[in-house]
């Protein structure tokens, strides 16, 4: 039983009053040498007990209402950002209710603090990754220029080769900055989509043809899962969807196995068309899947250093598809391959 409830406190106090009355009559019987009418005394004690019980209960409720109301109102305002007065149901255990609300409020604050810590950790990781991505081409350019200044400029073969390498490093930095700018626009809602009706099959064919030479270097076969003779019309930004397909196909090549395959598939899902880019490459571990769409996150860091890239491709894909109010998903099994899928609204 809860000994701190108003009724229990009033009960203990009224019992004390009843006991004092009985003690008074007992002492009167002893010291006055007169017989006390115990039937009347008992009735008086019971009446005192009942009256004191209700009086104590009333004042205790008033006391709790006055003292707790301010605390409860403050907590309530902090939780709801409103200034409405709170009415108590005194049949409840008010202190227990206040304690529960305090704990709820504390849990909310704890979750918010943990969220802020996660954001701070993400910010530090993002800045560290960005610094690394920028330092790599900058140091390369610095090295090429120092070599040229120390005499390499006089040798036409060396000068041409090093200037060409420095130019590629500059291009890498420009691409990185453009990708970051694109993500910033997407996250702020400033990305403007030019959505039109187009044939997704033709766009996919152009994408596969673009990366055919790159795939042959790895002996990777690019293909469709079946022959698509009829067009499949969807609504979307042709340029941006082409960027998504390009990123997904390049990733499948970079993280594919020698003599592997990359396959594009289409599925009619009534109101939308499901597009899949599947490979039989190295795959992604389960613990890495939730983070692969984060900026600069690399599931296989050792492999990423070899294949290059900014680490922003999948993040850009996710933002582009979400800007179309669609979803980008992945399913993958290590050593068996990965399948990236997204939807686009079907055109009539």
GROMACS .gro file of C-alpha atoms in nm:
model
  348
    1UNK     CA    1   0.000   0.000   0.000
    2UNK     CA    2   0.124   0.350  -0.082
    3UNK     CA    3   0.182   0.522   0.254
    4UNK     CA    4   0.228   0.866   0.093
    5UNK     CA    5  -0.121   0.904  -0.053
    6UNK     CA    6  -0.339   1.183   0.098
    7UNK     CA    7  -0.597   0.932   0.231
    8UNK     CA    8  -0.337   0.728   0.415
    9UNK     CA    9  -0.178   1.037   0.570
   10UNK     CA   10  -0.524   1.157   0.684
   11UNK     CA   11  -0.599   0.812   0.822
   12UNK     CA   12  -0.281   0.805   1.032
   13UNK     CA   13  -0.349   1.155   1.165
   14UNK     CA   14  -0.714   1.078   1.255
   15UNK     CA   15  -0.609   0.755   1.427
   16UNK     CA   16  -0.370   0.963   1.632
   17UNK     CA   17  -0.658   1.196   1.730
   18UNK     CA   18  -0.877   0.898   1.822
   19UNK     CA   19  -0.599   0.749   2.036
   20UNK     CA   20  -0.549   1.085   2.212
   21UNK     CA   21  -0.923   1.098   2.293
   22UNK     CA   22  -0.915   0.746   2.438
   23UNK     CA   23  -0.605   0.834   2.638
   24UNK     CA   24  -0.779   1.148   2.769
   25UNK     CA   25  -1.081   0.952   2.892
   26UNK     CA   26  -0.857   0.685   3.046
   27UNK     CA   27  -0.658   0.948   3.237
   28UNK     CA   28  -0.981   1.120   3.345
   29UNK     CA   29  -1.108   0.787   3.480
   30UNK     CA   30  -0.787   0.745   3.681
   31UNK     CA   31  -0.735   1.095   3.821
   32UNK     CA   32  -1.096   1.206   3.881
   33UNK     CA   33  -1.195   0.886   4.059
   34UNK     CA   34  -1.521   0.900   3.867
   35UNK     CA   35  -1.657   0.635   3.636
   36UNK     CA   36  -1.637   0.746   3.277
   37UNK     CA   37  -1.934   0.658   3.054
   38UNK     CA   38  -1.732   0.449   2.810
   39UNK     CA   39  -2.017   0.404   2.564
   40UNK     CA   40  -2.047   0.778   2.526
   41UNK     CA   41  -1.666   0.814   2.525
   42UNK     CA   42  -1.635   0.555   2.248
   43UNK     CA   43  -1.896   0.737   2.040
   44UNK     CA   44  -1.712   1.064   2.097
   45UNK     CA   45  -1.380   0.904   1.992
   46UNK     CA   46  -1.535   0.760   1.676
   47UNK     CA   47  -1.690   1.096   1.593
   48UNK     CA   48  -1.356   1.270   1.655
   49UNK     CA   49  -1.183   1.011   1.438
   50UNK     CA   50  -1.428   1.061   1.151
   51UNK     CA   51  -1.431   1.440   1.174
   52UNK     CA   52  -1.053   1.467   1.199
   53UNK     CA   53  -1.012   1.225   0.907
   54UNK     CA   54  -1.213   1.444   0.670
   55UNK     CA   55  -1.058   1.764   0.804
   56UNK     CA   56  -0.705   1.629   0.764
   57UNK     CA   57  -0.786   1.490   0.418
   58UNK     CA   58  -0.926   1.827   0.309
   59UNK     CA   59  -0.627   2.029   0.432
   60UNK     CA   60  -0.372   1.778   0.302
   61UNK     CA   61  -0.532   1.789  -0.042
   62UNK     CA   62  -0.528   2.168  -0.035
   63UNK     CA   63  -0.165   2.165   0.072
   64UNK     CA   64  -0.061   1.921  -0.200
   65UNK     CA   65  -0.266   2.107  -0.461
   66UNK     CA   66  -0.099   2.438  -0.370
   67UNK     CA   67   0.257   2.303  -0.346
   68UNK     CA   68   0.254   2.060  -0.637
   69UNK     CA   69   0.052   2.268  -0.884
   70UNK     CA   70   0.342   2.504  -0.951
   71UNK     CA   71   0.586   2.215  -1.010
   72UNK     CA   72   0.344   2.029  -1.231
   73UNK     CA   73   0.257   2.342  -1.430
   74UNK     CA   74   0.625   2.414  -1.490
   75UNK     CA   75   0.689   2.059  -1.611
   76UNK     CA   76   0.376   2.069  -1.823
   77UNK     CA   77   0.483   2.396  -1.986
   78UNK     CA   78   0.829   2.260  -2.056
   79UNK     CA   79   0.684   1.951  -2.220
   80UNK     CA   80   0.409   2.116  -2.424
   81UNK     CA   81   0.522   2.478  -2.454
   82UNK     CA   82   0.179   2.590  -2.342
   83UNK     CA   83   0.065   2.789  -2.040
   84UNK     CA   84  -0.267   2.623  -1.972
   85UNK     CA   85  -0.358   2.556  -1.612
   86UNK     CA   86  -0.355   2.194  -1.504
   87UNK     CA   87  -0.647   2.052  -1.310
   88UNK     CA   88  -0.577   1.770  -1.067
   89UNK     CA   89  -0.785   1.469  -0.996
   90UNK     CA   90  -0.716   1.428  -0.626
   91UNK     CA   91  -0.853   1.075  -0.626
   92UNK     CA   92  -0.521   0.986  -0.788
   93UNK     CA   93  -0.186   0.964  -0.620
   94UNK     CA   94  -0.073   1.313  -0.716
   95UNK     CA   95   0.286   1.274  -0.601
   96UNK     CA   96   0.318   0.955  -0.800
   97UNK     CA   97   0.175   1.132  -1.107
   98UNK     CA   98   0.417   1.421  -1.067
   99UNK     CA   99   0.706   1.178  -1.022
  100UNK     CA  100   0.605   0.996  -1.340
  101UNK     CA  101   0.584   1.323  -1.534
  102UNK     CA  102   0.923   1.432  -1.402
  103UNK     CA  103   1.073   1.101  -1.517
  104UNK     CA  104   0.906   1.136  -1.859
  105UNK     CA  105   1.044   1.487  -1.895
  106UNK     CA  106   1.390   1.370  -1.787
  107UNK     CA  107   1.380   1.086  -2.043
  108UNK     CA  108   1.286   1.334  -2.315
  109UNK     CA  109   1.575   1.561  -2.223
  110UNK     CA  110   1.810   1.263  -2.214
  111UNK     CA  111   1.704   1.156  -2.563
  112UNK     CA  112   1.752   1.510  -2.693
  113UNK     CA  113   2.098   1.527  -2.534
  114UNK     CA  114   2.192   1.193  -2.691
  115UNK     CA  115   2.064   1.318  -3.027
  116UNK     CA  116   2.278   1.631  -2.996
  117UNK     CA  117   2.579   1.418  -2.910
  118UNK     CA  118   2.518   1.202  -3.216
  119UNK     CA  119   2.490   1.512  -3.432
  120UNK     CA  120   2.812   1.648  -3.285
  121UNK     CA  121   2.984   1.316  -3.351
  122UNK     CA  122   2.851   1.318  -3.709
  123UNK     CA  123   2.971   1.678  -3.754
  124UNK     CA  124   3.323   1.591  -3.637
  125UNK     CA  125   3.332   1.283  -3.861
  126UNK     CA  126   3.201   1.483  -4.158
  127UNK     CA  127   3.463   1.757  -4.113
  128UNK     CA  128   3.737   1.498  -4.074
  129UNK     CA  129   3.629   1.315  -4.390
  130UNK     CA  130   3.596   1.639  -4.585
  131UNK     CA  131   3.942   1.746  -4.472
  132UNK     CA  132   4.084   1.411  -4.584
  133UNK     CA  133   3.911   1.428  -4.923
  134UNK     CA  134   4.043   1.780  -4.985
  135UNK     CA  135   4.395   1.718  -4.856
  136UNK     CA  136   4.456   1.429  -5.095
  137UNK     CA  137   4.432   1.630  -5.421
  138UNK     CA  138   4.584   1.942  -5.261
  139UNK     CA  139   4.897   1.755  -5.149
  140UNK     CA  140   4.917   1.588  -5.490
  141UNK     CA  141   4.902   1.926  -5.666
  142UNK     CA  142   5.162   2.064  -5.426
  143UNK     CA  143   5.396   1.775  -5.501
  144UNK     CA  144   5.358   1.810  -5.877
  145UNK     CA  145   5.421   2.187  -5.865
  146UNK     CA  146   5.730   2.148  -5.645
  147UNK     CA  147   5.871   1.892  -5.886
  148UNK     CA  148   5.813   2.129  -6.178
  149UNK     CA  149   5.966   2.424  -5.993
  150UNK     CA  150   6.274   2.224  -5.897
  151UNK     CA  151   6.363   2.158  -6.261
  152UNK     CA  152   6.098   1.929  -6.398
  153UNK     CA  153   5.956   2.216  -6.600
  154UNK     CA  154   6.262   2.208  -6.826
  155UNK     CA  155   6.188   1.850  -6.932
  156UNK     CA  156   5.889   1.848  -7.171
  157UNK     CA  157   5.796   1.487  -7.090
  158UNK     CA  158   5.796   1.540  -6.714
  159UNK     CA  159   5.629   1.881  -6.730
  160UNK     CA  160   5.345   1.758  -6.950
  161UNK     CA  161   5.284   1.450  -6.734
  162UNK     CA  162   5.286   1.640  -6.404
  163UNK     CA  163   5.071   1.925  -6.533
  164UNK     CA  164   4.822   1.666  -6.657
  165UNK     CA  165   4.818   1.499  -6.313
  166UNK     CA  166   4.777   1.834  -6.136
  167UNK     CA  167   4.488   1.914  -6.369
  168UNK     CA  168   4.315   1.585  -6.277
  169UNK     CA  169   4.359   1.662  -5.907
  170UNK     CA  170   4.201   2.003  -5.961
  171UNK     CA  171   3.912   1.835  -6.144
  172UNK     CA  172   3.868   1.601  -5.847
  173UNK     CA  173   3.845   1.898  -5.610
  174UNK     CA  174   3.598   2.076  -5.838
  175UNK     CA  175   3.380   1.763  -5.859
  176UNK     CA  176   3.389   1.725  -5.481
  177UNK     CA  177   3.283   2.086  -5.425
  178UNK     CA  178   3.009   2.059  -5.687
  179UNK     CA  179   2.878   1.742  -5.521
  180UNK     CA  180   2.876   1.913  -5.180
  181UNK     CA  181   2.695   2.211  -5.331
  182UNK     CA  182   2.437   1.978  -5.486
  183UNK     CA  183   2.374   1.806  -5.152
  184UNK     CA  184   2.343   2.144  -4.976
  185UNK     CA  185   2.081   2.253  -5.231
  186UNK     CA  186   1.890   1.928  -5.193
  187UNK     CA  187   1.890   1.938  -4.813
  188UNK     CA  188   1.773   2.300  -4.809
  189UNK     CA  189   1.494   2.227  -5.058
  190UNK     CA  190   1.645   2.455  -5.321
  191UNK     CA  191   1.691   2.181  -5.580
  192UNK     CA  192   1.471   2.255  -5.880
  193UNK     CA  193   1.357   1.950  -6.071
  194UNK     CA  194   1.260   1.967  -6.436
  195UNK     CA  195   1.019   1.675  -6.433
  196UNK     CA  196   0.905   1.552  -6.771
  197UNK     CA  197   0.773   1.233  -6.928
  198UNK     CA  198   1.059   1.019  -7.062
  199UNK     CA  199   1.153   0.663  -7.151
  200UNK     CA  200   1.356   0.515  -6.864
  201UNK     CA  201   1.469   0.223  -7.085
  202UNK     CA  202   1.649   0.456  -7.326
  203UNK     CA  203   1.816   0.640  -7.038
  204UNK     CA  204   1.935   0.312  -6.888
  205UNK     CA  205   2.072   0.197  -7.227
  206UNK     CA  206   2.268   0.521  -7.263
  207UNK     CA  207   2.408   0.475  -6.912
  208UNK     CA  208   2.528   0.122  -6.981
  209UNK     CA  209   2.689   0.232  -7.309
  210UNK     CA  210   2.869   0.517  -7.131
  211UNK     CA  211   3.040   0.283  -6.887
  212UNK     CA  212   3.091  -0.012  -7.119
  213UNK     CA  213   3.468   0.052  -7.158
  214UNK     CA  214   3.513   0.094  -6.781
  215UNK     CA  215   3.330  -0.235  -6.723
  216UNK     CA  216   3.540  -0.420  -6.983
  217UNK     CA  217   3.856  -0.319  -6.797
  218UNK     CA  218   3.724  -0.527  -6.504
  219UNK     CA  219   3.570  -0.797  -6.727
  220UNK     CA  220   3.228  -0.705  -6.590
  221UNK     CA  221   2.923  -0.759  -6.809
  222UNK     CA  222   2.660  -0.484  -6.824
  223UNK     CA  223   2.313  -0.593  -6.930
  224UNK     CA  224   1.936  -0.589  -6.875
  225UNK     CA  225   1.760  -0.883  -6.710
  226UNK     CA  226   1.545  -0.918  -7.023
  227UNK     CA  227   1.487  -0.756  -7.361
  228UNK     CA  228   1.282  -0.437  -7.329
  229UNK     CA  229   1.140  -0.371  -7.676
  230UNK     CA  230   0.862  -0.139  -7.558
  231UNK     CA  231   0.930   0.194  -7.389
  232UNK     CA  232   0.859   0.242  -7.019
  233UNK     CA  233   0.754   0.601  -6.956
  234UNK     CA  234   0.805   0.765  -6.618
  235UNK     CA  235   0.790   1.116  -6.473
  236UNK     CA  236   1.114   1.269  -6.349
  237UNK     CA  237   1.413   1.492  -6.406
  238UNK     CA  238   1.603   1.318  -6.687
  239UNK     CA  239   1.940   1.472  -6.596
  240UNK     CA  240   1.911   1.388  -6.226
  241UNK     CA  241   1.781   1.034  -6.280
  242UNK     CA  242   2.065   0.979  -6.524
  243UNK     CA  243   2.300   1.088  -6.245
  244UNK     CA  244   2.143   0.830  -6.014
  245UNK     CA  245   2.177   0.548  -6.268
  246UNK     CA  246   2.537   0.651  -6.344
  247UNK     CA  247   2.635   0.649  -5.976
  248UNK     CA  248   2.474   0.311  -5.914
  249UNK     CA  249   2.630   0.151  -6.224
  250UNK     CA  250   2.977   0.293  -6.145
  251UNK     CA  251   2.950   0.165  -5.787
  252UNK     CA  252   2.854  -0.181  -5.913
  253UNK     CA  253   3.165  -0.180  -6.134
  254UNK     CA  254   3.400  -0.044  -5.867
  255UNK     CA  255   3.283  -0.292  -5.605
  256UNK     CA  256   3.217  -0.580  -5.842
  257UNK     CA  257   3.417  -0.896  -5.889
  258UNK     CA  258   3.635  -0.962  -6.190
  259UNK     CA  259   3.429  -1.133  -6.460
  260UNK     CA  260   3.117  -1.038  -6.268
  261UNK     CA  261   2.796  -0.875  -6.390
  262UNK     CA  262   2.574  -0.572  -6.343
  263UNK     CA  263   2.209  -0.597  -6.438
  264UNK     CA  264   1.932  -0.337  -6.470
  265UNK     CA  265   1.573  -0.446  -6.415
  266UNK     CA  266   1.231  -0.280  -6.443
  267UNK     CA  267   0.909  -0.381  -6.267
  268UNK     CA  268   0.561  -0.236  -6.311
  269UNK     CA  269   0.419  -0.164  -5.963
  270UNK     CA  270   0.084  -0.013  -6.073
  271UNK     CA  271   0.139   0.357  -5.994
  272UNK     CA  272   0.520   0.346  -6.002
  273UNK     CA  273   0.802   0.176  -6.190
  274UNK     CA  274   1.061  -0.004  -5.976
  275UNK     CA  275   1.416   0.023  -6.116
  276UNK     CA  276   1.687  -0.209  -5.986
  277UNK     CA  277   2.064  -0.207  -6.040
  278UNK     CA  278   2.197  -0.543  -5.924
  279UNK     CA  279   2.548  -0.690  -5.917
  280UNK     CA  280   2.722  -1.002  -5.791
  281UNK     CA  281   3.010  -0.814  -5.632
  282UNK     CA  282   3.161  -0.799  -5.284
  283UNK     CA  283   2.835  -0.696  -5.117
  284UNK     CA  284   2.781  -0.491  -4.801
  285UNK     CA  285   2.780  -0.617  -4.444
  286UNK     CA  286   2.463  -0.579  -4.238
  287UNK     CA  287   2.615  -0.330  -3.993
  288UNK     CA  288   2.721  -0.099  -4.278
  289UNK     CA  289   2.390  -0.092  -4.467
  290UNK     CA  290   2.219   0.170  -4.242
  291UNK     CA  291   2.505   0.416  -4.305
  292UNK     CA  292   2.592   0.376  -4.672
  293UNK     CA  293   2.380   0.677  -4.775
  294UNK     CA  294   2.571   0.909  -4.538
  295UNK     CA  295   2.811   1.162  -4.685
  296UNK     CA  296   3.169   1.029  -4.715
  297UNK     CA  297   3.078   0.697  -4.551
  298UNK     CA  298   3.265   0.405  -4.705
  299UNK     CA  299   3.176   0.048  -4.619
  300UNK     CA  300   3.504  -0.089  -4.756
  301UNK     CA  301   3.764   0.179  -4.685
  302UNK     CA  302   4.058  -0.019  -4.825
  303UNK     CA  303   3.871  -0.083  -5.153
  304UNK     CA  304   3.756   0.282  -5.165
  305UNK     CA  305   4.113   0.410  -5.167
  306UNK     CA  306   4.180   0.205  -5.479
  307UNK     CA  307   3.863   0.291  -5.674
  308UNK     CA  308   3.864   0.660  -5.576
  309UNK     CA  309   3.553   0.874  -5.575
  310UNK     CA  310   3.435   1.136  -5.327
  311UNK     CA  311   3.214   0.913  -5.115
  312UNK     CA  312   2.914   1.136  -5.195
  313UNK     CA  313   2.755   0.938  -5.479
  314UNK     CA  314   2.501   0.737  -5.280
  315UNK     CA  315   2.411   1.036  -5.064
  316UNK     CA  316   2.338   1.238  -5.379
  317UNK     CA  317   2.130   0.951  -5.521
  318UNK     CA  318   1.922   0.935  -5.204
  319UNK     CA  319   1.853   1.308  -5.208
  320UNK     CA  320   1.760   1.308  -5.577
  321UNK     CA  321   1.514   1.021  -5.538
  322UNK     CA  322   1.362   1.175  -5.223
  323UNK     CA  323   1.325   1.505  -5.411
  324UNK     CA  324   1.105   1.306  -5.652
  325UNK     CA  325   0.905   1.194  -5.343
  326UNK     CA  326   1.020   0.837  -5.400
  327UNK     CA  327   1.247   0.596  -5.209
  328UNK     CA  328   1.594   0.448  -5.263
  329UNK     CA  329   1.665   0.112  -5.098
  330UNK     CA  330   1.936  -0.150  -5.088
  331UNK     CA  331   1.956  -0.519  -5.010
  332UNK     CA  332   2.292  -0.689  -4.998
  333UNK     CA  333   2.475  -1.002  -4.888
  334UNK     CA  334   2.854  -1.008  -4.843
  335UNK     CA  335   3.032  -1.190  -5.126
  336UNK     CA  336   2.703  -1.243  -5.313
  337UNK     CA  337   2.628  -0.891  -5.433
  338UNK     CA  338   2.405  -0.587  -5.388
  339UNK     CA  339   2.082  -0.461  -5.538
  340UNK     CA  340   1.994  -0.092  -5.528
  341UNK     CA  341   1.634  -0.010  -5.613
  342UNK     CA  342   1.431   0.307  -5.650
  343UNK     CA  343   1.089   0.400  -5.779
  344UNK     CA  344   0.961   0.664  -6.019
  345UNK     CA  345   0.608   0.770  -6.089
  346UNK     CA  346   0.468   0.595  -6.394
  347UNK     CA  347   0.362   0.823  -6.679
  348UNK     CA  348   0.024   0.773  -6.841
   0.00000   0.00000   0.00000
